[in-house]
Short mmCIF file of C-alpha atoms in Angstrom, two decimals:
data_model
loop_
_atom_site.label_atom_id
_atom_site.label_comp_id
_atom_site.label_asym_id
_atom_site.label_seq_id
_atom_site.Cartn_x
_atom_site.Cartn_y
_atom_site.Cartn_z
CA MET V 1177 0.29 -35.73 18.92
CA ILE V 1178 -1.69 -32.47 19.52
CA SER V 1179 -4.14 -32.21 22.40
CA PHE V 1180 -6.45 -29.40 23.58
CA SER V 1181 -8.27 -29.99 26.86
CA ASP V 1182 -10.95 -27.42 27.76
CA VAL V 1183 -8.87 -24.54 26.33
CA SER V 1184 -10.18 -20.98 26.48
CA PHE V 1185 -8.28 -17.81 25.62
CA GLY V 1186 -8.85 -14.06 25.39
CA TYR V 1187 -6.34 -11.40 24.30
CA GLY V 1188 -5.51 -8.97 27.11
CA ASP V 1189 -8.70 -8.01 28.91
CA ASN V 1190 -10.89 -8.74 25.88
CA ASP V 1191 -13.61 -11.36 25.68
CA GLU V 1192 -12.61 -14.94 24.99
CA ILE V 1193 -11.76 -15.63 21.36
CA LEU V 1194 -11.47 -19.38 22.04
CA LYS V 1195 -14.01 -21.13 24.26
CA HIS V 1196 -13.72 -24.61 25.78
CA ILE V 1197 -11.78 -26.22 22.94
CA ASN V 1198 -11.41 -30.00 23.21
CA LEU V 1199 -9.50 -31.45 20.30
CA THR V 1200 -7.08 -34.30 19.60
CA ILE V 1201 -5.03 -34.55 16.40
CA LYS V 1202 -3.19 -37.80 15.75
CA GLU V 1203 0.34 -38.12 14.48
CA GLY V 1204 0.47 -37.84 10.68
CA GLU V 1205 -3.04 -36.36 10.32
CA THR V 1206 -3.80 -33.39 8.07
CA VAL V 1207 -6.56 -31.37 9.71
CA LEU V 1208 -8.33 -28.31 8.31
CA ILE V 1209 -9.46 -25.62 10.75
CA CYS V 1210 -12.15 -23.54 9.05
CA GLY V 1211 -14.86 -21.02 9.79
CA PRO V 1212 -15.81 -17.39 9.14
CA SER V 1213 -13.38 -14.49 9.69
CA GLY V 1214 -12.77 -13.77 13.36
CA CYS V 1215 -13.94 -17.22 14.55
CA GLY V 1216 -10.59 -18.03 16.22
CA LYS V 1217 -8.71 -20.03 13.55
CA SER V 1218 -5.44 -18.10 13.84
CA SER V 1219 -5.69 -18.08 17.64
CA LEU V 1220 -6.04 -21.86 17.72
CA ALA V 1221 -2.98 -22.15 15.46
CA ARG V 1222 -1.03 -19.86 17.81
CA CYS V 1223 -1.81 -22.20 20.69
CA VAL V 1224 -0.09 -25.05 18.81
CA ASN V 1225 3.10 -23.12 17.94
CA GLY V 1226 3.34 -21.52 21.39
CA LEU V 1227 2.80 -17.89 20.38
CA ILE V 1228 -0.12 -18.18 22.79
CA PRO V 1229 0.72 -17.71 25.65
CA HIS V 1230 4.46 -16.89 25.22
CA PHE V 1231 4.10 -13.97 22.78
CA TYR V 1232 0.45 -12.90 22.82
CA GLY V 1233 -0.65 -11.90 26.30
CA GLY V 1234 -4.04 -12.79 27.71
CA LYS V 1235 -5.87 -15.27 29.87
CA LEU V 1236 -5.33 -18.92 28.91
CA THR V 1237 -7.08 -21.76 30.70
CA GLY V 1238 -7.03 -25.50 30.05
CA SER V 1239 -4.09 -27.50 28.78
CA ILE V 1240 -2.33 -27.80 25.39
CA SER V 1241 0.30 -30.37 24.50
CA VAL V 1242 2.25 -31.22 21.35
CA ASN V 1243 3.99 -34.60 21.33
CA ASN V 1244 3.63 -34.73 25.14
CA THR V 1245 5.22 -31.28 25.47
CA ASP V 1246 3.24 -28.85 27.65
CA ILE V 1247 2.91 -25.69 25.56
CA LYS V 1248 2.21 -23.44 28.56
CA THR V 1249 5.41 -24.33 30.43
CA THR V 1250 7.83 -24.96 27.53
CA PRO V 1251 9.91 -22.05 26.13
CA LEU V 1252 9.22 -20.98 22.55
CA ARG V 1253 12.76 -21.91 21.43
CA LYS V 1254 12.07 -25.53 22.32
CA ILE V 1255 8.57 -25.57 20.81
CA SER V 1256 10.00 -24.19 17.54
CA LYS V 1257 12.14 -27.33 17.15
CA GLN V 1258 8.96 -29.38 16.89
CA VAL V 1259 6.47 -26.98 15.27
CA GLY V 1260 7.00 -24.91 12.12
CA THR V 1261 4.60 -22.19 11.03
CA VAL V 1262 3.71 -20.33 7.85
CA PHE V 1263 1.95 -17.15 8.91
CA GLN V 1264 -0.87 -15.36 7.10
CA ASN V 1265 1.54 -12.45 6.64
CA PRO V 1266 4.88 -14.11 5.71
CA ARG V 1267 6.77 -10.84 6.15
CA SER V 1268 6.35 -11.18 9.92
CA GLN V 1269 8.39 -14.39 10.11
CA PHE V 1270 11.54 -13.52 8.18
CA PHE V 1271 14.87 -13.16 9.99
CA ASN V 1272 17.20 -12.56 7.04
CA VAL V 1273 17.41 -10.11 4.17
CA ASP V 1274 18.11 -12.67 1.43
CA THR V 1275 16.12 -15.74 0.45
CA THR V 1276 18.82 -18.41 0.62
CA SER V 1277 19.84 -17.38 4.14
CA GLU V 1278 16.18 -17.47 5.15
CA LEU V 1279 15.88 -21.10 4.03
CA ALA V 1280 19.07 -21.99 5.91
CA PHE V 1281 18.16 -20.13 9.10
CA GLY V 1282 15.91 -22.76 10.70
CA CYS V 1283 18.30 -25.63 9.92
CA GLU V 1284 21.18 -23.66 11.45
CA ASN V 1285 19.16 -23.41 14.65
CA PHE V 1286 18.97 -27.23 14.61
CA ASN V 1287 22.81 -27.26 14.43
CA LEU V 1288 22.71 -29.32 11.24
CA ASP V 1289 25.91 -29.88 9.30
CA PRO V 1290 26.39 -27.25 6.55
CA LYS V 1291 26.46 -29.97 3.87
CA GLU V 1292 23.16 -31.36 5.18
CA ILE V 1293 21.64 -27.85 5.12
CA GLU V 1294 22.78 -27.33 1.54
CA LYS V 1295 21.35 -30.72 0.57
CA ARG V 1296 17.99 -29.94 2.18
CA ILE V 1297 17.77 -26.53 0.51
CA ASN V 1298 18.63 -27.97 -2.91
CA ASN V 1299 16.03 -30.71 -2.53
CA VAL V 1300 13.24 -28.23 -1.74
CA VAL V 1301 14.32 -25.68 -4.35
CA ASN V 1302 14.56 -28.29 -7.13
CA ARG V 1303 11.36 -30.13 -6.16
CA HIS V 1304 9.31 -26.90 -6.22
CA ASN V 1305 11.01 -25.03 -9.11
CA MET V 1306 12.23 -22.16 -6.93
CA ALA V 1307 15.72 -21.60 -8.33
CA HIS V 1308 14.68 -18.17 -9.65
CA LEU V 1309 13.88 -17.08 -6.08
CA MET V 1310 17.26 -17.94 -4.58
CA ASP V 1311 19.94 -15.38 -3.67
CA ARG V 1312 17.45 -12.53 -3.89
CA SER V 1313 16.61 -9.77 -1.45
CA ILE V 1314 13.46 -10.48 0.58
CA PHE V 1315 12.49 -6.85 0.00
CA ASP V 1316 12.42 -7.31 -3.78
CA LEU V 1317 9.87 -10.14 -3.68
CA SER V 1318 6.16 -9.88 -4.33
CA GLY V 1319 3.69 -10.96 -1.64
CA GLY V 1320 3.17 -14.33 -3.31
CA GLU V 1321 6.91 -14.92 -3.69
CA LYS V 1322 7.39 -14.17 0.01
CA GLN V 1323 4.68 -16.72 0.78
CA LYS V 1324 6.58 -19.33 -1.25
CA ILE V 1325 9.81 -18.61 0.64
CA ALA V 1326 7.96 -18.91 3.97
CA CYS V 1327 6.58 -22.33 2.95
CA ALA V 1328 9.99 -23.48 1.71
CA SER V 1329 11.74 -22.39 4.91
CA VAL V 1330 9.42 -24.72 6.85
CA ALA V 1331 9.81 -27.54 4.30
CA VAL V 1332 13.60 -27.45 4.72
CA GLU V 1333 13.53 -28.01 8.49
CA PRO V 1334 13.32 -31.43 10.23
CA LEU V 1335 10.01 -30.70 11.97
CA GLU V 1336 7.25 -33.02 13.22
CA VAL V 1337 4.32 -30.55 13.15
CA ILE V 1338 3.53 -27.90 10.53
CA VAL V 1339 0.98 -25.13 11.08
CA LEU V 1340 -0.27 -23.17 8.06
CA ASP V 1341 -2.33 -20.02 8.59
CA GLU V 1342 -4.08 -18.95 5.35
CA PRO V 1343 -1.10 -20.20 3.28
CA SER V 1344 -2.79 -19.54 -0.09
CA ALA V 1345 -3.72 -15.93 0.68
CA ASN V 1346 -1.15 -14.32 -1.67
CA LEU V 1347 -0.46 -17.19 -4.05
CA ASP V 1348 -1.31 -17.39 -7.73
CA TYR V 1349 -2.70 -20.57 -9.27
CA LYS V 1350 0.76 -22.03 -9.95
CA GLY V 1351 1.88 -21.18 -6.42
CA ILE V 1352 -1.12 -23.02 -4.95
CA CYS V 1353 -0.27 -26.07 -7.08
CA GLU V 1354 3.28 -25.94 -5.68
CA LEU V 1355 1.82 -25.69 -2.16
CA GLN V 1356 -0.21 -28.82 -2.90
CA ARG V 1357 2.97 -30.68 -3.86
CA MET V 1358 4.58 -29.48 -0.63
CA ILE V 1359 1.66 -30.85 1.41
CA GLU V 1360 1.95 -34.16 -0.46
CA ALA V 1361 5.66 -34.34 0.40
CA TRP V 1362 4.97 -33.61 4.10
CA GLN V 1363 2.30 -36.30 4.19
CA LYS V 1364 4.75 -38.86 2.76
CA GLU V 1365 7.12 -37.88 5.58
CA LYS V 1366 4.28 -38.56 8.09
CA LYS V 1367 4.24 -34.97 9.37
CA THR V 1368 1.24 -33.70 11.33
CA ILE V 1369 -0.31 -30.75 9.48
CA LEU V 1370 -2.77 -28.18 10.83
CA ILE V 1371 -4.19 -25.74 8.25
CA ALA V 1372 -6.35 -22.68 9.01
CA GLU V 1373 -7.90 -21.64 5.70
CA HIS V 1374 -10.91 -20.05 3.94
CA ARG V 1375 -10.05 -21.26 0.45
CA ILE V 1376 -10.54 -24.97 0.76
CA ALA V 1377 -10.93 -26.25 -2.82
CA TYR V 1378 -7.22 -26.96 -3.25
CA LEU V 1379 -7.12 -28.84 0.08
CA MET V 1380 -9.94 -31.29 -0.60
CA PRO V 1381 -7.66 -34.16 -1.77
CA TYR V 1382 -5.42 -33.94 1.31
CA ILE V 1383 -7.41 -33.43 4.50
CA ASP V 1384 -8.24 -36.25 6.94
CA ARG V 1385 -10.68 -34.15 8.95
CA ALA V 1386 -12.22 -30.67 9.04
CA ILE V 1387 -12.94 -28.76 12.26
CA MET V 1388 -15.52 -25.98 11.95
CA LEU V 1389 -15.17 -23.04 14.37
CA LYS V 1390 -17.90 -20.54 15.12
CA ASN V 1391 -17.62 -17.73 17.68
CA GLY V 1392 -14.55 -19.38 19.19
CA GLU V 1393 -16.13 -22.80 19.67
CA ILE V 1394 -15.97 -26.05 17.74
CA SER V 1395 -19.38 -26.12 16.11
CA LYS V 1396 -18.91 -29.31 14.11
CA GLU V 1397 -16.31 -31.90 13.13
CA TYR V 1398 -16.35 -33.57 9.71
CA THR V 1399 -14.66 -36.67 8.39
CA ALA V 1400 -12.87 -36.22 5.07
CA TYR V 1401 -15.70 -38.05 3.31
CA GLU V 1402 -18.42 -35.87 4.88
CA PHE V 1403 -16.58 -32.64 4.13
CA LYS V 1404 -15.71 -33.50 0.53
CA ASN V 1405 -19.36 -34.31 -0.17
CA LEU V 1406 -20.63 -30.90 0.95
CA THR V 1407 -21.87 -28.83 -1.99
CA SER V 1408 -20.49 -25.38 -2.77
CA LYS V 1409 -23.76 -23.86 -1.57
CA GLU V 1410 -23.48 -25.68 1.75
CA LEU V 1411 -19.89 -24.51 2.14
CA ASN V 1412 -20.87 -20.92 1.29
CA LYS V 1413 -23.60 -20.95 3.96
CA MET V 1414 -20.91 -21.89 6.48
CA GLY V 1415 -18.84 -18.87 5.40
CA LEU V 1416 -16.39 -20.99 3.41
CA ARG V 1417 -15.25 -20.58 -0.17
CA GLY V 1418 -16.68 -23.04 -2.69
CA LYS V 1419 -15.07 -25.85 -4.65
CA ILE V 1420 -13.85 -23.64 -7.51
CA PHE V 1421 -10.12 -23.97 -8.22
CA ASN V 1422 -9.26 -22.46 -11.58
CA ASP V 1423 -6.59 -20.12 -12.87
CA PRO V 1424 -7.89 -16.50 -13.08
CA GLN V 1425 -5.43 -15.90 -15.95
CA ASP V 1426 -7.33 -18.42 -18.07
CA MET V 1427 -10.81 -17.31 -17.10
CA ALA V 1428 -13.50 -17.61 -19.71
CA ILE V 1429 -16.34 -16.37 -17.56
CA VAL V 1430 -19.77 -17.70 -18.42
CA SER V 1431 -22.84 -16.68 -16.45
CA GLU V 1432 -26.31 -18.12 -16.49
CA ASN V 1433 -27.44 -14.54 -16.01
CA LYS V 1434 -25.21 -13.14 -18.74
CA LYS V 1435 -25.92 -9.51 -19.44
CA GLU V 1436 -25.42 -7.39 -22.51
CA TYR V 1437 -22.08 -5.64 -22.13
CA THR V 1438 -20.51 -2.89 -24.19
CA PHE V 1439 -17.38 -0.86 -23.58
CA LYS V 1440 -17.96 2.64 -22.36
CA SER V 1441 -16.37 5.21 -24.64
CA GLU V 1442 -14.95 7.28 -21.78
CA LYS V 1443 -11.32 6.41 -21.02
CA MET V 1444 -8.48 7.51 -18.83
CA VAL V 1445 -5.06 7.44 -20.47
CA LEU V 1446 -1.82 6.47 -18.74
CA LYS V 1447 1.27 7.82 -20.51
CA ASN V 1448 5.00 7.21 -20.22
CA MET V 1449 4.89 4.74 -17.32
CA ARG V 1450 8.43 3.46 -16.99
CA PHE V 1451 9.79 1.86 -13.86
CA ALA V 1452 12.65 -0.31 -12.60
CA TYR V 1453 13.86 -0.98 -9.08
CA ARG V 1454 17.42 0.11 -8.36
CA LYS V 1455 20.01 -1.94 -10.27
CA GLN V 1456 17.22 -4.12 -11.69
CA PRO V 1457 15.93 -4.48 -15.27
CA PRO V 1458 12.75 -2.54 -16.17
CA ILE V 1459 9.48 -4.00 -14.88
CA PHE V 1460 7.48 -2.13 -17.49
CA ASP V 1461 7.88 0.56 -20.14
CA LEU V 1462 4.50 1.76 -21.37
CA SER V 1463 4.27 4.71 -23.73
CA GLU V 1464 0.47 4.77 -23.59
CA MET V 1465 -2.28 2.67 -22.05
CA GLN V 1466 -6.02 3.29 -22.07
CA LEU V 1467 -8.24 2.22 -19.19
CA PRO V 1468 -12.04 2.42 -19.18
CA ARG V 1469 -13.50 4.74 -16.56
CA GLY V 1470 -16.29 3.75 -14.22
CA GLU V 1471 -15.50 0.03 -14.28
CA VAL V 1472 -14.30 -2.65 -11.87
CA ILE V 1473 -11.05 -3.80 -13.43
CA ALA V 1474 -9.32 -7.01 -12.29
CA VAL V 1475 -5.54 -7.14 -12.77
CA VAL V 1476 -4.32 -10.75 -12.86
CA GLY V 1477 -1.02 -12.47 -13.54
CA LYS V 1478 1.54 -14.75 -11.96
CA ASN V 1479 3.33 -13.88 -8.70
CA GLY V 1480 6.17 -11.46 -9.33
CA CYS V 1481 5.02 -10.12 -12.72
CA GLY V 1482 4.64 -6.57 -11.38
CA LYS V 1483 0.96 -6.24 -10.43
CA SER V 1484 1.51 -4.53 -7.07
CA THR V 1485 4.25 -2.34 -8.52
CA PHE V 1486 1.87 -1.29 -11.29
CA LEU V 1487 -0.63 -0.07 -8.67
CA ARG V 1488 2.07 1.74 -6.69
CA CYS V 1489 3.23 3.56 -9.81
CA LEU V 1490 -0.32 4.36 -10.88
CA CYS V 1491 -1.18 6.04 -7.57
CA GLY V 1492 2.13 7.92 -7.40
CA LEU V 1493 3.76 6.09 -4.49
CA GLU V 1494 6.83 5.23 -6.58
CA LYS V 1495 8.22 8.74 -7.00
CA SER V 1496 10.83 7.72 -9.57
CA CYS V 1497 8.02 6.72 -11.95
CA LYS V 1498 7.13 9.95 -13.75
CA ALA V 1499 4.00 8.79 -15.52
CA VAL V 1500 1.09 11.07 -16.40
CA LEU V 1501 -2.58 10.10 -16.09
CA GLU V 1502 -5.04 11.97 -18.31
CA TYR V 1503 -8.40 11.94 -16.53
CA GLY V 1504 -10.99 13.89 -18.49
CA ASP V 1505 -9.51 17.34 -19.04
CA LYS V 1506 -7.01 16.87 -16.17
CA ARG V 1507 -3.37 15.76 -16.34
CA TRP V 1508 -2.17 14.17 -13.12
CA LYS V 1509 1.52 13.79 -12.42
CA ASN V 1510 2.78 11.96 -9.30
CA LYS V 1511 1.70 14.56 -6.76
CA GLU V 1512 -1.80 14.91 -8.22
CA ARG V 1513 -2.22 11.14 -8.47
CA ARG V 1514 -1.33 10.74 -4.80
CA LYS V 1515 -4.02 13.28 -3.94
CA ASN V 1516 -6.74 11.86 -6.17
CA ILE V 1517 -6.19 8.08 -6.04
CA TYR V 1518 -6.63 5.91 -2.95
CA MET V 1519 -4.84 2.58 -2.59
CA VAL V 1520 -5.57 -0.35 -0.26
CA MET V 1521 -2.25 -2.17 0.10
CA GLN V 1522 -1.62 -5.89 0.09
CA ASP V 1523 -0.15 -5.70 3.60
CA VAL V 1524 -2.73 -3.48 5.28
CA ASN V 1525 -0.58 -3.21 8.42
CA HIS V 1526 1.35 -0.53 6.51
CA GLN V 1527 -1.68 1.78 6.48
CA LEU V 1528 -3.32 1.29 9.87
CA PHE V 1529 -2.22 4.23 12.03
CA THR V 1530 -4.78 5.12 14.70
CA ASP V 1531 -5.84 3.71 18.07
CA SER V 1532 -9.32 2.64 17.02
CA VAL V 1533 -11.13 1.27 14.00
CA LEU V 1534 -13.53 4.23 13.98
CA GLU V 1535 -10.67 6.75 13.98
CA GLU V 1536 -9.01 4.81 11.15
CA VAL V 1537 -12.04 5.36 8.94
CA MET V 1538 -12.57 8.96 9.98
CA ILE V 1539 -9.02 10.11 9.10
CA SER V 1540 -9.73 9.12 5.49
CA GLN V 1541 -12.75 11.44 5.30
CA GLU V 1542 -12.34 14.90 3.83
CA LYS V 1543 -14.42 16.19 6.75
CA GLU V 1544 -14.71 13.92 9.77
CA ASN V 1545 -18.23 12.55 10.15
CA LYS V 1546 -18.71 9.94 12.86
CA GLU V 1547 -22.20 8.99 11.73
CA SER V 1548 -21.07 8.39 8.15
CA ALA V 1549 -18.01 6.42 9.35
CA MET V 1550 -20.18 4.18 11.52
CA GLU V 1551 -22.48 3.54 8.55
CA ILE V 1552 -19.48 2.37 6.50
CA LEU V 1553 -18.36 0.09 9.35
CA LYS V 1554 -21.85 -1.35 9.54
CA MET V 1555 -21.79 -2.15 5.80
CA LEU V 1556 -18.61 -4.17 6.39
CA ASP V 1557 -19.81 -5.89 9.56
CA LEU V 1558 -17.32 -3.94 11.69
CA GLU V 1559 -19.52 -1.77 13.90
CA LYS V 1560 -18.84 -3.97 16.96
CA GLU V 1561 -15.11 -3.47 16.45
CA ALA V 1562 -15.33 0.36 16.23
CA GLU V 1563 -13.46 1.05 19.48
CA LYS V 1564 -10.89 -1.73 19.14
CA HIS V 1565 -7.29 -1.12 18.07
CA PRO V 1566 -6.97 -2.06 14.37
CA LEU V 1567 -3.84 -4.16 14.97
CA ALA V 1568 -5.73 -6.28 17.53
CA LEU V 1569 -8.08 -7.58 14.84
CA SER V 1570 -7.83 -10.74 12.76
CA GLY V 1571 -6.24 -10.57 9.30
CA GLY V 1572 -9.62 -10.58 7.57
CA GLN V 1573 -10.98 -7.85 9.84
CA LYS V 1574 -7.92 -5.65 9.18
CA GLN V 1575 -8.51 -6.11 5.47
CA ARG V 1576 -12.09 -4.87 5.85
CA VAL V 1577 -10.93 -1.85 7.90
CA ALA V 1578 -8.64 -0.86 5.02
CA VAL V 1579 -11.53 -1.25 2.56
CA ALA V 1580 -13.71 0.88 4.87
CA SER V 1581 -11.06 3.63 4.84
CA ALA V 1582 -11.03 3.53 1.04
CA LEU V 1583 -14.80 3.98 0.93
CA ALA V 1584 -14.56 6.88 3.36
CA SER V 1585 -11.99 8.67 1.18
CA ASP V 1586 -14.60 9.19 -1.57
CA ARG V 1587 -11.88 9.30 -4.26
CA ASP V 1588 -12.89 8.82 -7.90
CA ILE V 1589 -10.22 6.14 -8.46
CA ILE V 1590 -9.58 3.44 -5.86
CA LEU V 1591 -6.92 0.75 -6.15
CA PHE V 1592 -7.08 -2.54 -4.24
CA ASP V 1593 -4.18 -4.97 -3.87
CA GLU V 1594 -5.62 -8.40 -2.95
CA PRO V 1595 -8.59 -6.94 -0.98
CA THR V 1596 -10.15 -10.37 -0.25
CA SER V 1597 -7.00 -12.35 0.56
CA GLY V 1598 -8.01 -13.01 4.18
CA LEU V 1599 -11.78 -12.95 3.80
CA ASP V 1600 -14.33 -15.71 4.14
CA TYR V 1601 -17.09 -16.20 1.57
CA TYR V 1602 -19.62 -13.96 3.34
CA HIS V 1603 -17.26 -11.00 3.65
CA MET V 1604 -15.93 -11.53 0.12
CA LEU V 1605 -19.53 -11.10 -1.08
CA GLN V 1606 -19.86 -8.00 1.11
CA VAL V 1607 -16.80 -6.43 -0.50
CA SER V 1608 -18.09 -7.46 -3.96
CA GLU V 1609 -21.41 -5.69 -3.35
CA LEU V 1610 -19.62 -2.56 -2.15
CA LEU V 1611 -17.43 -2.56 -5.26
CA LYS V 1612 -20.53 -2.74 -7.46
CA LYS V 1613 -22.16 0.11 -5.51
CA LEU V 1614 -19.03 2.22 -5.95
CA GLN V 1615 -19.06 1.50 -9.67
CA LYS V 1616 -22.69 2.62 -9.92
CA ALA V 1617 -21.65 5.84 -8.14
CA GLY V 1618 -19.17 6.51 -10.97
CA LYS V 1619 -15.97 5.31 -9.31
CA THR V 1620 -13.20 3.54 -11.21
CA LEU V 1621 -11.88 0.52 -9.31
CA ILE V 1622 -8.68 -1.35 -10.19
CA ILE V 1623 -8.12 -4.59 -8.29
CA VAL V 1624 -5.05 -6.81 -8.22
CA THR V 1625 -6.37 -10.24 -7.31
CA HIS V 1626 -5.93 -14.02 -7.55
CA ASP V 1627 -9.47 -14.49 -6.24
CA GLU V 1628 -11.56 -16.05 -9.01
CA GLU V 1629 -14.76 -15.75 -6.96
CA LEU V 1630 -14.27 -12.00 -6.50
CA ILE V 1631 -13.72 -11.58 -10.24
CA ARG V 1632 -16.88 -13.57 -11.02
CA HIS V 1633 -19.02 -11.59 -8.60
CA ALA V 1634 -17.77 -8.02 -9.05
CA CYS V 1635 -15.42 -7.32 -11.97
CA THR V 1636 -16.40 -5.99 -15.39
CA GLU V 1637 -12.94 -5.90 -17.02
CA ILE V 1638 -9.82 -8.04 -16.77
CA ILE V 1639 -6.21 -7.16 -17.53
CA ASN V 1640 -3.65 -9.96 -17.67
CA LEU V 1641 -0.17 -8.66 -16.96
CA GLY V 1642 1.14 -12.03 -18.04
CA GLU V 1643 0.23 -11.10 -21.62
CA ILE V 1644 2.42 -8.39 -23.14
CA LEU V 1645 2.17 -6.16 -20.13
CA CYS V 1646 -1.30 -4.65 -19.98
CA GLN V 1647 -1.80 -4.55 -23.75
CA GLU V 1648 -5.00 -6.55 -23.90
CA ILE V 1649 -8.18 -5.62 -22.05
CA LYS V 1650 -11.04 -8.08 -22.21
CA ALA V 1651 -14.67 -7.40 -21.46
CA ILE V 1652 -16.36 -9.89 -19.15
CA PRO V 1653 -19.94 -10.05 -17.94
CA THR V 1654 -20.79 -9.05 -14.40
CA PHE V 1655 -22.31 -11.71 -12.17
CA ALA V 1656 -25.50 -10.65 -10.42
#
């Protein structure tokens, strides 16, 4: 079904990101492509769906075929009728402004009868409990809700091959369970599935094989039995996430190294935070909320409950939200909050502006200091990428560039929206250690996340927006 014969590829004039790939995937197989950030997972996926070489320029050698179709010589429009893709950033694949039209779009390109399209959409929507997402503006959805629409738009189409690139990156626990059901349905339909992923626990029941990439090469191939019998420690050493698959909203964190923990008396107080999108009901209406200073606070909750909006209002990006933050003897309205709070967005492409990674970090400094910027890049394993364009990096590398810029800003309060969504285990630990160092330096860190491992390793507080919006703050021990 899918065949790679001595395939190598490099973007533009850069070094090869894929090197001598030889791989055959049989019809109906579900194959996991895994490995550390930047190893070539997304590039390999792009070779299957034709984005390499038809969209991404560079030097491609060797041959690639899907169902006896030569990828190099076949136009993208024809490849897209065989291969469907869910991208790491779902926003980049939408063609419509409303959700129902987005689900219908692919089927319309197949020239299916309107009644058949309606039937297919209803089947997917009902099977995966997505009625509440229909007939809504794409722009009003959370990152996780967009990811669900992207998966559903592929599920609706009559495709033979499905490529998933970090499909769980923005999903909550329930969303991942729905993704599992989608994979089960595709397997019953004998579809061939290729999944590039760091978080592998939820995939263990479904994969037939696992292909490990390292530095652009296939370093090892595992049968399902071999891969499922690897321990979490063995997976972590390979740069992969462990076998943990629990709901962060229900976390009762227990550590073998449990430390004494007491609330610090110093607080910052958020007052009169009220916000609603235009012509929409209020997302929240808080008269007063106290947050502990100098802590690493995890904000959890289901997709669409308002976590990202909460951060945007807190840092002053939503100008219609006229909240006040009392920080010590200071009272910060919107303008002051924008000056004193730094936010790393969920879609980091929105905040990468310069022509090089080094420049990106330096523009966040109060006074530009190349030596200090390079030290930050080194801490995040990015020093070799210093002169590269930020948008030429992998998703995980972009995420780390945004984190590096936050560190360089030296703000007292830093907000992170899913900072580890595209990161492997090693770089998740790196970010965790940096968060703990920032806390020790007196910073207050507020992190929207679905990443249970990040919470276990770095966070000292947890707020569940699913429980009476932000009213209950629970103390949790920090993992060493």
